[in-house]
Amino acid sequence: MIENGEITEAEAVMGYVGAFPYAEVIYGYTSFYLGVKSVCPTVKMEVQYTQSWFDIEKENTAAKALIANDCKLISQHADSSGAPSACEEAGVPNV
């Protein structure tokens, strides 16, 4: 996205929809963050928890909140299509 001129390095903010603040979720988003940081040192990440393993509405709402906070890319550790649907509607990439 930076190479294509879609965003600047200063705008490199990604969001993560997590189910719970458990080790399984935390190591997942930490690995994702560190991987991106290895190619974009300025990246920042915001995490929203749903407190549920499967809740389409909560995951959708969490993704929309991240998008509203200018996250340019969203990933998730949750089980529904809620976050991807919000990203698709907003034109924000979802990994």
Tab-separated table of N, CA and C in Angstrom:
chain	number	residue	atom	x	y	z
A	1	MET	N	0.827	-1.194	0.000
A	1	MET	CA	0.000	0.000	0.000
A	1	MET	C	0.872	1.258	0.000
A	2	ILE	N	1.985	1.193	0.734
A	2	ILE	CA	2.910	2.326	0.756
A	2	ILE	C	3.602	2.448	-0.593
A	3	GLU	N	4.090	1.329	-1.099
A	3	GLU	CA	4.782	1.346	-2.394
A	3	GLU	C	3.882	1.831	-3.521
A	4	ASN	N	2.587	1.544	-3.424
A	4	ASN	CA	1.635	1.975	-4.452
A	4	ASN	C	1.188	3.418	-4.268
A	5	GLY	N	1.644	4.065	-3.200
A	5	GLY	CA	1.267	5.451	-2.958
A	5	GLY	C	-0.129	5.619	-2.380
A	6	GLU	N	-0.729	4.519	-1.906
A	6	GLU	CA	-2.079	4.582	-1.343
A	6	GLU	C	-2.084	5.210	0.048
A	7	ILE	N	-1.016	4.963	0.816
A	7	ILE	CA	-0.863	5.553	2.141
A	7	ILE	C	0.606	5.911	2.340
A	8	THR	N	0.861	6.748	3.323
A	8	THR	CA	2.242	7.072	3.683
A	8	THR	C	2.663	6.175	4.846
A	9	GLU	N	3.957	6.164	5.127
A	9	GLU	CA	4.435	5.382	6.271
A	9	GLU	C	3.818	5.880	7.578
A	10	ALA	N	3.559	7.166	7.672
A	10	ALA	CA	2.944	7.732	8.877
A	10	ALA	C	1.496	7.270	9.041
A	11	GLU	N	0.856	6.885	7.952
A	11	GLU	CA	-0.539	6.427	8.002
A	11	GLU	C	-0.653	4.914	8.168
A	12	ALA	N	0.461	4.228	8.331
A	12	ALA	CA	0.466	2.761	8.418
A	12	ALA	C	-0.053	2.319	9.786
A	13	VAL	N	-1.360	2.187	9.863
A	13	VAL	CA	-2.022	1.726	11.085
A	13	VAL	C	-2.900	0.552	10.699
A	14	MET	N	-2.730	-0.548	11.412
A	14	MET	CA	-3.581	-1.694	11.133
A	14	MET	C	-4.390	-2.035	12.373
A	15	GLY	N	-5.509	-2.670	12.139
A	15	GLY	CA	-6.395	-3.048	13.227
A	15	GLY	C	-6.499	-4.546	13.341
A	16	TYR	N	-6.855	-5.010	14.512
A	16	TYR	CA	-6.986	-6.429	14.769
A	16	TYR	C	-8.213	-6.667	15.630
A	17	VAL	N	-9.109	-7.529	15.156
A	17	VAL	CA	-10.292	-7.917	15.909
A	17	VAL	C	-9.959	-9.225	16.616
A	18	GLY	N	-9.876	-9.164	17.939
A	18	GLY	CA	-9.558	-10.350	18.730
A	18	GLY	C	-10.751	-10.801	19.539
A	19	ALA	N	-10.853	-12.097	19.737
A	19	ALA	CA	-11.960	-12.635	20.515
A	19	ALA	C	-11.815	-12.277	21.999
A	20	PHE	N	-10.734	-12.726	22.621
A	20	PHE	CA	-10.468	-12.496	24.037
A	20	PHE	C	-9.005	-12.124	24.215
A	21	PRO	N	-8.656	-11.453	25.304
A	21	PRO	CA	-7.240	-11.169	25.562
A	21	PRO	C	-6.522	-12.381	26.159
A	22	TYR	N	-6.605	-13.517	25.469
A	22	TYR	CA	-5.938	-14.750	25.875
A	22	TYR	C	-4.606	-14.857	25.146
A	23	ALA	N	-3.721	-15.683	25.688
A	23	ALA	CA	-2.394	-15.873	25.084
A	23	ALA	C	-2.497	-16.267	23.612
A	24	GLU	N	-3.417	-17.152	23.270
A	24	GLU	CA	-3.575	-17.616	21.887
A	24	GLU	C	-3.839	-16.452	20.926
A	25	VAL	N	-4.675	-15.532	21.334
A	25	VAL	CA	-5.005	-14.372	20.512
A	25	VAL	C	-3.847	-13.373	20.509
A	26	ILE	N	-3.273	-13.137	21.667
A	26	ILE	CA	-2.194	-12.153	21.788
A	26	ILE	C	-0.975	-12.566	20.984
A	27	TYR	N	-0.585	-13.849	21.038
A	27	TYR	CA	0.581	-14.228	20.236
A	27	TYR	C	0.260	-14.180	18.759
A	28	GLY	N	-0.986	-14.395	18.380
A	28	GLY	CA	-1.368	-14.284	16.972
A	28	GLY	C	-1.218	-12.872	16.445
A	29	TYR	N	-1.765	-11.898	17.176
A	29	TYR	CA	-1.644	-10.530	16.665
A	29	TYR	C	-0.250	-9.964	16.851
A	30	THR	N	0.470	-10.436	17.853
A	30	THR	CA	1.849	-9.982	18.023
A	30	THR	C	2.712	-10.466	16.862
A	31	SER	N	2.534	-11.703	16.452
A	31	SER	CA	3.272	-12.243	15.299
A	31	SER	C	2.938	-11.474	14.029
A	32	PHE	N	1.658	-11.193	13.837
A	32	PHE	CA	1.227	-10.428	12.665
A	32	PHE	C	1.861	-9.046	12.673
A	33	TYR	N	1.805	-8.386	13.817
A	33	TYR	CA	2.379	-7.053	13.960
A	33	TYR	C	3.887	-7.058	13.683
A	34	LEU	N	4.612	-7.986	14.284
A	34	LEU	CA	6.062	-8.030	14.092
A	34	LEU	C	6.437	-8.341	12.646
A	35	GLY	N	5.642	-9.165	11.977
A	35	GLY	CA	5.886	-9.438	10.566
A	35	GLY	C	5.748	-8.188	9.722
A	36	VAL	N	4.691	-7.429	9.955
A	36	VAL	CA	4.495	-6.181	9.210
A	36	VAL	C	5.581	-5.171	9.586
A	37	LYS	N	5.914	-5.086	10.868
A	37	LYS	CA	6.924	-4.139	11.324
A	37	LYS	C	8.286	-4.424	10.698
A	38	SER	N	8.545	-5.670	10.330
A	38	SER	CA	9.830	-6.002	9.704
A	38	SER	C	9.987	-5.367	8.333
A	39	VAL	N	8.877	-5.024	7.691
A	39	VAL	CA	8.944	-4.363	6.383
A	39	VAL	C	8.468	-2.911	6.436
A	40	CYS	N	7.813	-2.534	7.527
A	40	CYS	CA	7.346	-1.152	7.708
A	40	CYS	C	7.536	-0.767	9.169
A	41	PRO	N	8.711	-0.263	9.507
A	41	PRO	CA	9.036	0.042	10.908
A	41	PRO	C	8.111	1.053	11.586
A	42	THR	N	7.370	1.832	10.826
A	42	THR	CA	6.505	2.851	11.421
A	42	THR	C	5.100	2.351	11.748
A	43	VAL	N	4.797	1.114	11.412
A	43	VAL	CA	3.432	0.608	11.587
A	43	VAL	C	3.015	0.644	13.062
A	44	LYS	N	1.738	0.913	13.242
A	44	LYS	CA	1.113	0.860	14.562
A	44	LYS	C	-0.080	-0.086	14.446
A	45	MET	N	-0.528	-0.612	15.575
A	45	MET	CA	-1.672	-1.520	15.544
A	45	MET	C	-2.608	-1.234	16.710
A	46	GLU	N	-3.886	-1.286	16.426
A	46	GLU	CA	-4.923	-1.133	17.444
A	46	GLU	C	-5.707	-2.441	17.500
A	47	VAL	N	-6.024	-2.893	18.699
A	47	VAL	CA	-6.756	-4.142	18.901
A	47	VAL	C	-8.101	-3.854	19.555
A	48	GLN	N	-9.130	-4.499	19.044
A	48	GLN	CA	-10.469	-4.446	19.634
A	48	GLN	C	-10.866	-5.880	19.990
A	49	TYR	N	-11.304	-6.102	21.215
A	49	TYR	CA	-11.766	-7.426	21.637
A	49	TYR	C	-13.286	-7.490	21.625
A	50	THR	N	-13.809	-8.661	21.252
A	50	THR	CA	-15.257	-8.854	21.219
A	50	THR	C	-15.782	-9.602	22.441
A	51	GLN	N	-14.897	-10.257	23.186
A	51	GLN	CA	-15.281	-11.098	24.324
A	51	GLN	C	-16.175	-12.260	23.901
A	52	SER	N	-15.956	-12.743	22.674
A	52	SER	CA	-16.724	-13.872	22.146
A	52	SER	C	-15.918	-14.538	21.031
A	53	TRP	N	-16.027	-15.862	20.929
A	53	TRP	CA	-15.341	-16.558	19.836
A	53	TRP	C	-16.111	-16.442	18.538
A	54	PHE	N	-17.412	-16.228	18.618
A	54	PHE	CA	-18.225	-16.125	17.399
A	54	PHE	C	-19.400	-15.202	17.658
A	55	ASP	N	-19.316	-14.010	17.115
A	55	ASP	CA	-20.414	-13.056	17.225
A	55	ASP	C	-20.297	-12.106	16.035
A	56	ILE	N	-21.083	-12.378	15.023
A	56	ILE	CA	-21.002	-11.621	13.773
A	56	ILE	C	-21.154	-10.121	14.026
A	57	GLU	N	-22.126	-9.748	14.826
A	57	GLU	CA	-22.394	-8.320	15.060
A	57	GLU	C	-21.250	-7.650	15.813
A	58	LYS	N	-20.749	-8.283	16.874
A	58	LYS	CA	-19.647	-7.683	17.642
A	58	LYS	C	-18.377	-7.574	16.799
A	59	GLU	N	-18.114	-8.592	15.987
A	59	GLU	CA	-16.922	-8.558	15.137
A	59	GLU	C	-17.058	-7.480	14.062
A	60	ASN	N	-18.250	-7.341	13.528
A	60	ASN	CA	-18.515	-6.306	12.533
A	60	ASN	C	-18.363	-4.920	13.152
A	61	THR	N	-18.914	-4.738	14.344
A	61	THR	CA	-18.826	-3.455	15.046
A	61	THR	C	-17.378	-3.120	15.397
A	62	ALA	N	-16.618	-4.117	15.844
A	62	ALA	CA	-15.212	-3.893	16.191
A	62	ALA	C	-14.418	-3.461	14.958
A	63	ALA	N	-14.648	-4.127	13.840
A	63	ALA	CA	-13.944	-3.755	12.609
A	63	ALA	C	-14.323	-2.350	12.169
A	64	LYS	N	-15.591	-2.007	12.275
A	64	LYS	CA	-16.021	-0.653	11.906
A	64	LYS	C	-15.373	0.400	12.801
A	65	ALA	N	-15.211	0.094	14.084
A	65	ALA	CA	-14.546	1.035	14.993
A	65	ALA	C	-13.082	1.207	14.596
A	66	LEU	N	-12.420	0.123	14.231
A	66	LEU	CA	-11.028	0.212	13.785
A	66	LEU	C	-10.914	1.022	12.497
A	67	ILE	N	-11.831	0.808	11.595
A	67	ILE	CA	-11.843	1.560	10.332
A	67	ILE	C	-12.075	3.046	10.628
A	68	ALA	N	-12.981	3.343	11.543
A	68	ALA	CA	-13.247	4.737	11.916
A	68	ALA	C	-12.017	5.389	12.548
A	69	ASN	N	-11.143	4.577	13.143
A	69	ASN	CA	-9.902	5.085	13.734
A	69	ASN	C	-8.754	5.083	12.729
A	70	ASP	N	-9.082	5.044	11.451
A	70	ASP	CA	-8.127	5.152	10.349
A	70	ASP	C	-7.203	3.954	10.165
A	71	CYS	N	-7.616	2.774	10.617
A	71	CYS	CA	-6.837	1.580	10.320
A	71	CYS	C	-6.964	1.285	8.829
A	72	LYS	N	-5.852	1.029	8.204
A	72	LYS	CA	-5.797	0.839	6.747
A	72	LYS	C	-5.853	-0.625	6.339
A	73	LEU	N	-5.750	-1.522	7.308
A	73	LEU	CA	-5.746	-2.962	7.082
A	73	LEU	C	-6.279	-3.597	8.353
A	74	ILE	N	-7.128	-4.600	8.220
A	74	ILE	CA	-7.714	-5.262	9.379
A	74	ILE	C	-7.431	-6.759	9.287
A	75	SER	N	-7.073	-7.344	10.421
A	75	SER	CA	-6.960	-8.791	10.529
A	75	SER	C	-7.790	-9.219	11.730
A	76	GLN	N	-7.867	-10.516	11.960
A	76	GLN	CA	-8.730	-10.955	13.045
A	76	GLN	C	-8.343	-12.316	13.586
A	77	HIS	N	-8.744	-12.552	14.827
A	77	HIS	CA	-8.723	-13.864	15.452
A	77	HIS	C	-10.118	-14.026	16.028
A	78	ALA	N	-11.032	-14.298	15.158
A	78	ALA	CA	-12.433	-14.482	15.501
A	78	ALA	C	-13.017	-15.382	14.421
A	79	ASP	N	-14.192	-15.930	14.649
A	79	ASP	CA	-14.668	-17.012	13.791
A	79	ASP	C	-15.777	-16.684	12.798
A	80	SER	N	-16.209	-15.454	12.709
A	80	SER	CA	-17.322	-15.167	11.805
A	80	SER	C	-16.877	-14.282	10.638
A	81	SER	N	-17.820	-14.003	9.803
A	81	SER	CA	-17.578	-13.117	8.659
A	81	SER	C	-17.863	-11.656	9.011
A	82	GLY	N	-18.067	-11.366	10.279
A	82	GLY	CA	-18.414	-10.006	10.695
A	82	GLY	C	-17.370	-8.968	10.338
A	83	ALA	N	-16.118	-9.212	10.690
A	83	ALA	CA	-15.053	-8.251	10.373
A	83	ALA	C	-14.801	-8.165	8.867
A	84	PRO	N	-14.670	-9.296	8.164
A	84	PRO	CA	-14.460	-9.202	6.720
A	84	PRO	C	-15.598	-8.460	5.996
A	85	SER	N	-16.824	-8.647	6.464
A	85	SER	CA	-17.950	-7.943	5.847
A	85	SER	C	-17.834	-6.432	6.016
A	86	ALA	N	-17.454	-5.997	7.217
A	86	ALA	CA	-17.282	-4.561	7.461
A	86	ALA	C	-16.160	-4.010	6.578
A	87	CYS	N	-15.087	-4.767	6.444
A	87	CYS	CA	-13.964	-4.331	5.610
A	87	CYS	C	-14.364	-4.249	4.148
A	88	GLU	N	-15.089	-5.248	3.693
A	88	GLU	CA	-15.526	-5.254	2.290
A	88	GLU	C	-16.408	-4.033	1.990
A	89	GLU	N	-17.326	-3.743	2.901
A	89	GLU	CA	-18.210	-2.588	2.721
A	89	GLU	C	-17.426	-1.281	2.670
A	90	ALA	N	-16.350	-1.180	3.459
A	90	ALA	CA	-15.566	0.056	3.551
A	90	ALA	C	-14.406	0.106	2.565
A	91	GLY	N	-14.172	-0.990	1.859
A	91	GLY	CA	-13.038	-1.018	0.920
A	91	GLY	C	-11.687	-1.077	1.610
A	92	VAL	N	-11.662	-1.680	2.813
A	92	VAL	CA	-10.434	-1.811	3.594
A	92	VAL	C	-9.961	-3.264	3.486
A	93	PRO	N	-8.685	-3.479	3.141
A	93	PRO	CA	-8.201	-4.866	3.050
A	93	PRO	C	-8.335	-5.614	4.362
A	94	ASN	N	-8.684	-6.893	4.261
A	94	ASN	CA	-8.832	-7.783	5.409
A	94	ASN	C	-7.948	-8.998	5.196
A	95	VAL	N	-7.123	-9.280	6.204
A	95	VAL	CA	-6.211	-10.426	6.122
A	95	VAL	C	-6.652	-11.468	7.120
